[in-house]
PDB file of N, CA and C in Angstrom:
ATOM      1  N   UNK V   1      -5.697  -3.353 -14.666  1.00  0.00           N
ATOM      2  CA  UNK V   1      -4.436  -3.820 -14.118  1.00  0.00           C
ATOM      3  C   UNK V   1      -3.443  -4.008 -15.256  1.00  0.00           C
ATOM      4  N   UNK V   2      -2.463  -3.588 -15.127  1.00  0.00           N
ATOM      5  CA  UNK V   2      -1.079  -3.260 -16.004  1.00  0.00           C
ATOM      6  C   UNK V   2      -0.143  -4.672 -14.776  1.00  0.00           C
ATOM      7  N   UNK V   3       0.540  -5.462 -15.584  1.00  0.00           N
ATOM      8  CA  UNK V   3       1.450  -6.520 -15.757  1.00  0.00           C
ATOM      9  C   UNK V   3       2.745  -6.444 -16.298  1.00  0.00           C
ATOM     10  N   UNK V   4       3.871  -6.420 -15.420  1.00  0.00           N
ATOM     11  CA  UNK V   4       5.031  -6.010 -15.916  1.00  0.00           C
ATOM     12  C   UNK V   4       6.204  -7.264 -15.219  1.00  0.00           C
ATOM     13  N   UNK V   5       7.174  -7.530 -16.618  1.00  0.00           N
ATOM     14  CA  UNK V   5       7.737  -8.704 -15.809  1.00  0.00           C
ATOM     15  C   UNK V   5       8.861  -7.910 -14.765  1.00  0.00           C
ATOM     16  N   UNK V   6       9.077  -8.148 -13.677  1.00  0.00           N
ATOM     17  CA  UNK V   6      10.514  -7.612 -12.887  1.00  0.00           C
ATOM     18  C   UNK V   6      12.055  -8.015 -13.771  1.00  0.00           C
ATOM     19  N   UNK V   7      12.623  -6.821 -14.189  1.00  0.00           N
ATOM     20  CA  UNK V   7      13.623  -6.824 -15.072  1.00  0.00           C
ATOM     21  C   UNK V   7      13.225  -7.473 -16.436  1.00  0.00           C
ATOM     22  N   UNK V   8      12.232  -7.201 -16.902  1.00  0.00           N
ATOM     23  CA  UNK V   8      12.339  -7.833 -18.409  1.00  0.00           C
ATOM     24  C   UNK V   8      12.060  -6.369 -19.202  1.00  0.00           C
ATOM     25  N   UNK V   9      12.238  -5.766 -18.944  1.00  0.00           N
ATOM     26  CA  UNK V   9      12.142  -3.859 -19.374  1.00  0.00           C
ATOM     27  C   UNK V   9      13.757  -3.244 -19.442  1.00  0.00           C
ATOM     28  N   UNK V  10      13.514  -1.914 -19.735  1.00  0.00           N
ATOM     29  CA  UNK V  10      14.595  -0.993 -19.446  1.00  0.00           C
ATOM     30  C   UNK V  10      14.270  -0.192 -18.109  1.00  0.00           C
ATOM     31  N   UNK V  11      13.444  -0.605 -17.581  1.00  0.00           N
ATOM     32  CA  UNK V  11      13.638   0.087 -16.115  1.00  0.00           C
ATOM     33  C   UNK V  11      14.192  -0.570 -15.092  1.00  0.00           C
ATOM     34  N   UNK V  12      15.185  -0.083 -14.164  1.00  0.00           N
ATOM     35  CA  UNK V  12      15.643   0.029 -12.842  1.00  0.00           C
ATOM     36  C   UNK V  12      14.407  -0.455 -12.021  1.00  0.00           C
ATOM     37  N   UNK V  13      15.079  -2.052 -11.407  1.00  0.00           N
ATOM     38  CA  UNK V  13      14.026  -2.359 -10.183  1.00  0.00           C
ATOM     39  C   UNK V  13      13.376  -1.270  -9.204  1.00  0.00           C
ATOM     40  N   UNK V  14      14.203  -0.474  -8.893  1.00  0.00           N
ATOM     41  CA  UNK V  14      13.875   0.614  -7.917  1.00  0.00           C
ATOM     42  C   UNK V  14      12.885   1.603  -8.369  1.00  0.00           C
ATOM     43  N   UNK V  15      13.200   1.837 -10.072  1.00  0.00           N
ATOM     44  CA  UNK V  15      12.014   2.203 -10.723  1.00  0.00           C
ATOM     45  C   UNK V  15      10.498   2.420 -10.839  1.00  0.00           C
ATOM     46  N   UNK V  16      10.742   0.769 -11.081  1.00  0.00           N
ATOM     47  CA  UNK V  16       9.650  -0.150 -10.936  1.00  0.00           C
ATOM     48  C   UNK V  16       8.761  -0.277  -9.860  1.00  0.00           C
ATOM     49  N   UNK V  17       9.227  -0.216  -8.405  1.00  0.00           N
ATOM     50  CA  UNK V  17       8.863  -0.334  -7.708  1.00  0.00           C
ATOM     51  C   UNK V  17       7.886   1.096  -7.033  1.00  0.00           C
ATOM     52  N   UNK V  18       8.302   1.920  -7.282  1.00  0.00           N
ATOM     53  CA  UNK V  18       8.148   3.396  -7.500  1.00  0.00           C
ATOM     54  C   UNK V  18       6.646   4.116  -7.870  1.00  0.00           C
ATOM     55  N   UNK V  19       6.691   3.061  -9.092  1.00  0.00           N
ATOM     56  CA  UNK V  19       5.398   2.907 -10.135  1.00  0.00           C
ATOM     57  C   UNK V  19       4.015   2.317  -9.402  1.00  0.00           C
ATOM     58  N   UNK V  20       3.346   3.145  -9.019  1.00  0.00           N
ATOM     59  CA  UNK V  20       2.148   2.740  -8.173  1.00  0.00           C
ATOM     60  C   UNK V  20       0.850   2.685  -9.239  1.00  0.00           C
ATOM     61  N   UNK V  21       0.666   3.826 -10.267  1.00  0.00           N
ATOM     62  CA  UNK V  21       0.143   3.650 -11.454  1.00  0.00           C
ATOM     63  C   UNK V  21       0.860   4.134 -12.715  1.00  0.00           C
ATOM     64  N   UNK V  22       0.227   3.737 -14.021  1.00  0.00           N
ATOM     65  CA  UNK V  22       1.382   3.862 -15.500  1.00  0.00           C
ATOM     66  C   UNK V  22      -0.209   4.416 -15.837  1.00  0.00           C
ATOM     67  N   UNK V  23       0.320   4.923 -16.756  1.00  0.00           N
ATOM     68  CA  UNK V  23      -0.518   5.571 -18.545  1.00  0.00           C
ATOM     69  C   UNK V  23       0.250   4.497 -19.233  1.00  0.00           C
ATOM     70  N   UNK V  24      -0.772   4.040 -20.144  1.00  0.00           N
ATOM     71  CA  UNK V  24      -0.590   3.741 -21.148  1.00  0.00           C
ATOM     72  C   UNK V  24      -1.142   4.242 -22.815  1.00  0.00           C
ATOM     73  N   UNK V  25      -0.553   3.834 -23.635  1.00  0.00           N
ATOM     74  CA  UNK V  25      -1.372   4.899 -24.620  1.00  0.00           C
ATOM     75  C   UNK V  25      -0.676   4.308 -25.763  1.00  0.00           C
ATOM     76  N   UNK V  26      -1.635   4.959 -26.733  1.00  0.00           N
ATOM     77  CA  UNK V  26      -1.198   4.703 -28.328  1.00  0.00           C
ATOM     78  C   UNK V  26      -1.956   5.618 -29.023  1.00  0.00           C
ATOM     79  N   UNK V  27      -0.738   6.913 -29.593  1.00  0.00           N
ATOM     80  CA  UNK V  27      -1.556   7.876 -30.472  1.00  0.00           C
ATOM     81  C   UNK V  27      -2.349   9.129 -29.420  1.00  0.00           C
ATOM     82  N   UNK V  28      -3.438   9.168 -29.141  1.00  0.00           N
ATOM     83  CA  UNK V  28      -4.024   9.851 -28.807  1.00  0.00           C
ATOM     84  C   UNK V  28      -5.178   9.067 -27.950  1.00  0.00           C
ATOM     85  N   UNK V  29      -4.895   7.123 -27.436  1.00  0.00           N
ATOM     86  CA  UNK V  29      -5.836   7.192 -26.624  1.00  0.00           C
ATOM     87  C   UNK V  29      -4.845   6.582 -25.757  1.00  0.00           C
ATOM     88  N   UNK V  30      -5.569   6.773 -24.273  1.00  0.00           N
ATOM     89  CA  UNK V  30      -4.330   6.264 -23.298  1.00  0.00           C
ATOM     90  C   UNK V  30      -5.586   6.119 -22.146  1.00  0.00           C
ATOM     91  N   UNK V  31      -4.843   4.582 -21.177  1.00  0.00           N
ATOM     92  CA  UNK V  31      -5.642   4.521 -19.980  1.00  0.00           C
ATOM     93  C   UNK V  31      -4.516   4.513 -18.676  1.00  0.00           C
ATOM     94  N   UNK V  32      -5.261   4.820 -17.941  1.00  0.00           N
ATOM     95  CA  UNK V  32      -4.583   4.888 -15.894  1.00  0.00           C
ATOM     96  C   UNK V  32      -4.630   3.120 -16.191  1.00  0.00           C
ATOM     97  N   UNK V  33      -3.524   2.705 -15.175  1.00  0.00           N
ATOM     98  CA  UNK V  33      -4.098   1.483 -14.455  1.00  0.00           C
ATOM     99  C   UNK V  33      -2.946   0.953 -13.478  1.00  0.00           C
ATOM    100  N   UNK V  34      -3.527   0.203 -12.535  1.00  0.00           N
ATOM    101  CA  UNK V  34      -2.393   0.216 -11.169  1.00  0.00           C
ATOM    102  C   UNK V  34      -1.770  -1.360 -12.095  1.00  0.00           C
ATOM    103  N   UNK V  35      -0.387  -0.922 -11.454  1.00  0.00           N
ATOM    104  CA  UNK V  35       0.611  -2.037 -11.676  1.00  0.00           C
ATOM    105  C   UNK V  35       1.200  -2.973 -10.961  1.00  0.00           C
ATOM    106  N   UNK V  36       1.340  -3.895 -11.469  1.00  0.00           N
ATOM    107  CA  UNK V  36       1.508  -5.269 -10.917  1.00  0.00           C
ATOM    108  C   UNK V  36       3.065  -5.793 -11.529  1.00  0.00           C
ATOM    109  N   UNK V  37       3.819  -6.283 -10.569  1.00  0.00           N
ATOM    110  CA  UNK V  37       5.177  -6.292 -11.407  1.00  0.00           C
ATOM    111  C   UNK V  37       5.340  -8.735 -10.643  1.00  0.00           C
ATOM    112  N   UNK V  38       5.306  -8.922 -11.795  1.00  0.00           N
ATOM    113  CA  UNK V  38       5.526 -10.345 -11.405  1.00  0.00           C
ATOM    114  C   UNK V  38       6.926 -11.127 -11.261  1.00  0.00           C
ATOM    115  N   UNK V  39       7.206 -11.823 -11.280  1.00  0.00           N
ATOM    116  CA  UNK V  39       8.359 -12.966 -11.644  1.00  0.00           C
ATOM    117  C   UNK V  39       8.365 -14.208 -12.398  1.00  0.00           C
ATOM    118  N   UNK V  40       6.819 -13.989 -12.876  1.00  0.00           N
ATOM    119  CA  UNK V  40       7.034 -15.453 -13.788  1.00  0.00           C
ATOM    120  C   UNK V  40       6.782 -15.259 -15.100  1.00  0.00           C
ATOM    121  N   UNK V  41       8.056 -15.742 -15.350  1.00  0.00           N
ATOM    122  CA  UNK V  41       8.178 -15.062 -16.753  1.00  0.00           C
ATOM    123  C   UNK V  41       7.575 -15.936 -18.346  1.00  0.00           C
ATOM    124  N   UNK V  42       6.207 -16.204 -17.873  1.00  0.00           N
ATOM    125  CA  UNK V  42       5.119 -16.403 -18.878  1.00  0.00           C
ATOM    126  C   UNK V  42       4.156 -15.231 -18.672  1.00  0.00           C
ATOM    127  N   UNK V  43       4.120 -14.649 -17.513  1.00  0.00           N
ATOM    128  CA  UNK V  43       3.410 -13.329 -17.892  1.00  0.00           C
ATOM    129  C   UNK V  43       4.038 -12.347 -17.306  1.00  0.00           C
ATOM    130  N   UNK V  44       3.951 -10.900 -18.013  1.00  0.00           N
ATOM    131  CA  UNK V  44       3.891 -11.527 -19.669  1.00  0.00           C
ATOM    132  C   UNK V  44       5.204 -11.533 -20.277  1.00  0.00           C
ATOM    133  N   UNK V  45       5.482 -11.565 -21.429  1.00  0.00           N
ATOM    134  CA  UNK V  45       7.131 -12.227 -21.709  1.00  0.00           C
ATOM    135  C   UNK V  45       8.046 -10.889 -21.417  1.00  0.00           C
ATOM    136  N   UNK V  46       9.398 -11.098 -21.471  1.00  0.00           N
ATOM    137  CA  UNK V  46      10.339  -9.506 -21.355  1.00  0.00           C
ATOM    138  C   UNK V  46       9.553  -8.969 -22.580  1.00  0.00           C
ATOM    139  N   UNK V  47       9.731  -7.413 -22.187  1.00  0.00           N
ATOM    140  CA  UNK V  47       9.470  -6.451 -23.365  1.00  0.00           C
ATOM    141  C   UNK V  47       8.083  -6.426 -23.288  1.00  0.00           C
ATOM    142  N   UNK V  48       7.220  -6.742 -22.789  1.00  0.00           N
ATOM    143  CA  UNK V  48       5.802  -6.808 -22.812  1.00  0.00           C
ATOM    144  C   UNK V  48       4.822  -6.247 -22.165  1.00  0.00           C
ATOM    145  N   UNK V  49       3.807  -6.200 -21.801  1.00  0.00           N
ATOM    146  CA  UNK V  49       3.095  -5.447 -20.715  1.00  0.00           C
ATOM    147  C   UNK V  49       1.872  -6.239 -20.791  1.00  0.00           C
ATOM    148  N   UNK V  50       1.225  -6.825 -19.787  1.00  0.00           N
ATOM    149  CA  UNK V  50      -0.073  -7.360 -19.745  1.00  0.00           C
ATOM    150  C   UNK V  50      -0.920  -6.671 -19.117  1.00  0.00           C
ATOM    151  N   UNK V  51      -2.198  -6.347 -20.241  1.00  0.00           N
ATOM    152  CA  UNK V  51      -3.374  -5.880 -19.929  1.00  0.00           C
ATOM    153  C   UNK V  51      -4.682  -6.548 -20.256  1.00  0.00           C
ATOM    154  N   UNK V  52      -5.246  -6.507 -19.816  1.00  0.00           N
ATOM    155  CA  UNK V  52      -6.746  -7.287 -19.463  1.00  0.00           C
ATOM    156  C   UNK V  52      -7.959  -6.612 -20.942  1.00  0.00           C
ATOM    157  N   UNK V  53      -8.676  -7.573 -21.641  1.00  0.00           N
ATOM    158  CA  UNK V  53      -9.596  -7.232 -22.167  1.00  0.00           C
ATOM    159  C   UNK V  53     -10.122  -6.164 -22.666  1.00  0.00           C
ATOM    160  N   UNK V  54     -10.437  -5.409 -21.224  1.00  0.00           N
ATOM    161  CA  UNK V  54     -11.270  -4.221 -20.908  1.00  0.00           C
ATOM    162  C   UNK V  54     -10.150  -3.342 -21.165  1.00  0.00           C
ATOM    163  N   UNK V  55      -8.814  -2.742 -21.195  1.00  0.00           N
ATOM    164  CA  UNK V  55      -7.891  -2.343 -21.595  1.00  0.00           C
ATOM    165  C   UNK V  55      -7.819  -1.964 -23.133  1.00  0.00           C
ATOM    166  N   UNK V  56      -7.924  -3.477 -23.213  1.00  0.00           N
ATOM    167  CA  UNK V  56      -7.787  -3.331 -24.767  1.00  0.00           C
ATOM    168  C   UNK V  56      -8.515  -2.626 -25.943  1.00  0.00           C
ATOM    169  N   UNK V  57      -9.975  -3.101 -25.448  1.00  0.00           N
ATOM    170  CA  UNK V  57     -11.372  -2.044 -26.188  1.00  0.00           C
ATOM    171  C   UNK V  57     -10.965  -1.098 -25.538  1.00  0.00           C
ATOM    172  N   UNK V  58     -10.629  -0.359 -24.394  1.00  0.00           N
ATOM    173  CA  UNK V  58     -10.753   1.007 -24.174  1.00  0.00           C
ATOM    174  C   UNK V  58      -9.501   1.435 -25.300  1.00  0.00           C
ATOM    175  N   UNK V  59      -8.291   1.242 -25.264  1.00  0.00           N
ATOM    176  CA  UNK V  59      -7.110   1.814 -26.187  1.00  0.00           C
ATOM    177  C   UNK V  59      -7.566   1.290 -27.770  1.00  0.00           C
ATOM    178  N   UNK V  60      -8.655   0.704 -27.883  1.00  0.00           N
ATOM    179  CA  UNK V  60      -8.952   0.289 -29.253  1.00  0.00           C
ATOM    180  C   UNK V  60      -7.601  -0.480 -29.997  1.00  0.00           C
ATOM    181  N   UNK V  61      -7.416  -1.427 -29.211  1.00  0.00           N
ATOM    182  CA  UNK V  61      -6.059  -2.194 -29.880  1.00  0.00           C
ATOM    183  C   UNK V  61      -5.918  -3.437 -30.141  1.00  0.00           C
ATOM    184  N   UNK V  62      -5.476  -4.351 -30.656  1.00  0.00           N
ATOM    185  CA  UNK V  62      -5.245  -5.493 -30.560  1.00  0.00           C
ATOM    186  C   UNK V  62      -4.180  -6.139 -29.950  1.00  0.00           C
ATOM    187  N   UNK V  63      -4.169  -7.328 -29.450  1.00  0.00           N
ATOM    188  CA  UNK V  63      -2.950  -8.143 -28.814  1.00  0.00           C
ATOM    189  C   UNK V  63      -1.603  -7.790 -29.784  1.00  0.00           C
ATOM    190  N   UNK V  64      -0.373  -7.437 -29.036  1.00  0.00           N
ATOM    191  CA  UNK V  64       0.960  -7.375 -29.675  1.00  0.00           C
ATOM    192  C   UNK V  64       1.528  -5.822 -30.167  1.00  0.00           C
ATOM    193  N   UNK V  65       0.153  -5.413 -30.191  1.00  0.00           N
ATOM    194  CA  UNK V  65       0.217  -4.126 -30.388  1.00  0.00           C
ATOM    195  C   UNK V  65       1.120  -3.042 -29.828  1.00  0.00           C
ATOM    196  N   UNK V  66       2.138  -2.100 -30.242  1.00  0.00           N
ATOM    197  CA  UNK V  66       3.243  -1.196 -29.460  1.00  0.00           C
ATOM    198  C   UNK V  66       2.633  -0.142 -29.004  1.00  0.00           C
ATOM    199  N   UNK V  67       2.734   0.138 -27.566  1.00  0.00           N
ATOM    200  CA  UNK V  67       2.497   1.182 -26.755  1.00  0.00           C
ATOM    201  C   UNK V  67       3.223   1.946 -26.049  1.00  0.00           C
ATOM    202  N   UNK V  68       2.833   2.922 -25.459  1.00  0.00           N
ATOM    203  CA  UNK V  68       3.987   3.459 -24.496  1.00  0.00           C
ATOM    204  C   UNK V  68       3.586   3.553 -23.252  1.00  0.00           C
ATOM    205  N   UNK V  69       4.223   3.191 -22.544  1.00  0.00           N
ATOM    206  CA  UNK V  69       4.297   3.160 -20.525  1.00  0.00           C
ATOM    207  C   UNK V  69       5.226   4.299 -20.197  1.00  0.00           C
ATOM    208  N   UNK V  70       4.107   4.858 -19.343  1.00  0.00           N
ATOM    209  CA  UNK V  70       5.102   6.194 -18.661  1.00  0.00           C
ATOM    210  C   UNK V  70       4.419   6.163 -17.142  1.00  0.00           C
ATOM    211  N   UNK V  71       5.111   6.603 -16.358  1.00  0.00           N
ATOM    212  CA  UNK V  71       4.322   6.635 -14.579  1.00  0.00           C
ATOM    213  C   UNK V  71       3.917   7.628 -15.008  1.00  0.00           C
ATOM    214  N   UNK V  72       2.257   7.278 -14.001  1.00  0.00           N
ATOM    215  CA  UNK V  72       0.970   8.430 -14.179  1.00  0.00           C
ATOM    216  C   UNK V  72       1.563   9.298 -13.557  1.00  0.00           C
ATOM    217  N   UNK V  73       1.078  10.561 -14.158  1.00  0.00           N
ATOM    218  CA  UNK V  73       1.530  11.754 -13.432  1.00  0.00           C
ATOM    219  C   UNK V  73       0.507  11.853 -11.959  1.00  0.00           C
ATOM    220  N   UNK V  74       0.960  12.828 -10.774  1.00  0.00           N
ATOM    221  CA  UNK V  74      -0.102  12.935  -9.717  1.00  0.00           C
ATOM    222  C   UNK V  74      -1.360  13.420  -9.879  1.00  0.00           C
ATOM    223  N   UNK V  75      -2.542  13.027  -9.363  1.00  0.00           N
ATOM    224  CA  UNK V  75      -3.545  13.440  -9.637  1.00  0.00           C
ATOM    225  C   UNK V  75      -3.482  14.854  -8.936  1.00  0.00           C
ATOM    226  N   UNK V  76      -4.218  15.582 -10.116  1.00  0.00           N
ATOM    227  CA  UNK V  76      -4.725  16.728  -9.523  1.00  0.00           C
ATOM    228  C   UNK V  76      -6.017  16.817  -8.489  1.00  0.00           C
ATOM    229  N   UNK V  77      -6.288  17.158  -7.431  1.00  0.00           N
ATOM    230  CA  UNK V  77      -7.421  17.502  -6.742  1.00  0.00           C
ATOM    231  C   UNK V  77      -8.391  18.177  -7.304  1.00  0.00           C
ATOM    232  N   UNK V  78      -9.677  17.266  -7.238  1.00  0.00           N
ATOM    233  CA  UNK V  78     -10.847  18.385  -7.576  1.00  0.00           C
ATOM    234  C   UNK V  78     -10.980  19.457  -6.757  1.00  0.00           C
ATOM    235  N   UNK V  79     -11.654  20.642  -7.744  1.00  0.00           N
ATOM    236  CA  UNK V  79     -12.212  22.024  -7.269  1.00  0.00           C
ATOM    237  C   UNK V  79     -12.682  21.945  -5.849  1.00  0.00           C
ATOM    238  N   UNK V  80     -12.655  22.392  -4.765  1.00  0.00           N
ATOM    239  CA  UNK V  80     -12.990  22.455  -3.635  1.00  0.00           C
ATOM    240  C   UNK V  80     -12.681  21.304  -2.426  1.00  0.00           C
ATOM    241  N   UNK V  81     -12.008  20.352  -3.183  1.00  0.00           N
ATOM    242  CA  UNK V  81     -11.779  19.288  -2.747  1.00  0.00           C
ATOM    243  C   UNK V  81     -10.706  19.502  -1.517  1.00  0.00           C
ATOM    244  N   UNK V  82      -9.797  20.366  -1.203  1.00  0.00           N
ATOM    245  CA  UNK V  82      -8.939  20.909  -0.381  1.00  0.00           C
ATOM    246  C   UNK V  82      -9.891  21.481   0.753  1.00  0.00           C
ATOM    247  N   UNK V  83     -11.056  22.516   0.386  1.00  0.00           N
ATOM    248  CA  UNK V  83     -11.722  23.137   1.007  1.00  0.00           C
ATOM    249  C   UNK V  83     -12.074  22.733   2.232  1.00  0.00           C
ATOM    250  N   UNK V  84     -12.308  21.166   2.030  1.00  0.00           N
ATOM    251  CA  UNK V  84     -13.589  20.897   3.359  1.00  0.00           C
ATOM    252  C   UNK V  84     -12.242  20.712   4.253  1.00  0.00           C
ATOM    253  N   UNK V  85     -11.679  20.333   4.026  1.00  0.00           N
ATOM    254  CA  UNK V  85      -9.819  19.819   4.946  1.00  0.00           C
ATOM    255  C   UNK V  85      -9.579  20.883   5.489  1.00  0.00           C
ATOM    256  N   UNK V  86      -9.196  21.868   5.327  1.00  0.00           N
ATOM    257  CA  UNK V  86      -8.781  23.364   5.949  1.00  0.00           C
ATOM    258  C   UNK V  86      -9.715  24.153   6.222  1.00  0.00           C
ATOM    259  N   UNK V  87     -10.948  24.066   5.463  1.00  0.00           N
ATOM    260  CA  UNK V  87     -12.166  24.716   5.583  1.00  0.00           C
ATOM    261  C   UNK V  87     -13.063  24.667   6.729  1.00  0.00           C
ATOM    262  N   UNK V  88     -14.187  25.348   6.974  1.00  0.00           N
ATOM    263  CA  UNK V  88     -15.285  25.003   7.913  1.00  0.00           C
ATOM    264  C   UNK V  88     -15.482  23.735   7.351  1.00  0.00           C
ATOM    265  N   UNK V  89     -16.675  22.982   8.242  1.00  0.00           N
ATOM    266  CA  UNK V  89     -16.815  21.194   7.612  1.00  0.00           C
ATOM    267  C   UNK V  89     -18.117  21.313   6.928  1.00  0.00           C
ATOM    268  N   UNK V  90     -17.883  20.580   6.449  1.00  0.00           N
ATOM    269  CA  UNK V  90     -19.262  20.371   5.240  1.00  0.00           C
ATOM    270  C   UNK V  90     -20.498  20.050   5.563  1.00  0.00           C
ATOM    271  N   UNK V  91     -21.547  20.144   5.755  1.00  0.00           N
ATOM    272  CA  UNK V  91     -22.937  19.834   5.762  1.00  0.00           C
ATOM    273  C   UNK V  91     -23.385  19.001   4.743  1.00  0.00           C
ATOM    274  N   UNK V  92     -24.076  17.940   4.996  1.00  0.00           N
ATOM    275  CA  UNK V  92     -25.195  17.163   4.010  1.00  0.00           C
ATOM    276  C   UNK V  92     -26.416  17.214   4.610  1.00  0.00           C
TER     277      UNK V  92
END
């Protein structure tokens, strides 16, 4: 879970709202995570982004650390994953 204050950024509320999941990243490691946009502005301060623990070991970072937030791009569908939808139906 990604933590974002409402208007304490350079993004447009409407933006924001928009944003169902972000990438985050630094360098060459980056994680998915769904976003949460608050109003209380102890978490986390303008300019900031709150992420959880498990975040942190995955991007190998420490608290305070500068990252970049971009909206996740759409997932691509797995291989055959269209198939069974339009397709004959699947057997197990």
């Amino acid at each position: 879970m990604a933590v974002l204050l409402r208007g304490g950024d350079d993004y447009a509320p409407d933006q924001i709202q928009a944003m169902r999941k972000v990438a985050i990243g630094k360098g060459k490691a980056s994680i998915l995570a769904p976003l949460a946009i608050v109003d209380d502005k102890s978490l986390p301060a303008p300019g900031e982004i709150g992420l959880g623990e498990q975040a942190f070991r995955r991007l190998g970072l420490s608290e305070g650390r500068e990252v970049t937030i971009r909206q996740a791009s759409h997932m691509q569908p797995l291989p055959g994953e269209g198939a069974s939808i339009s397709g004959p139906p699947t057997t197990y």
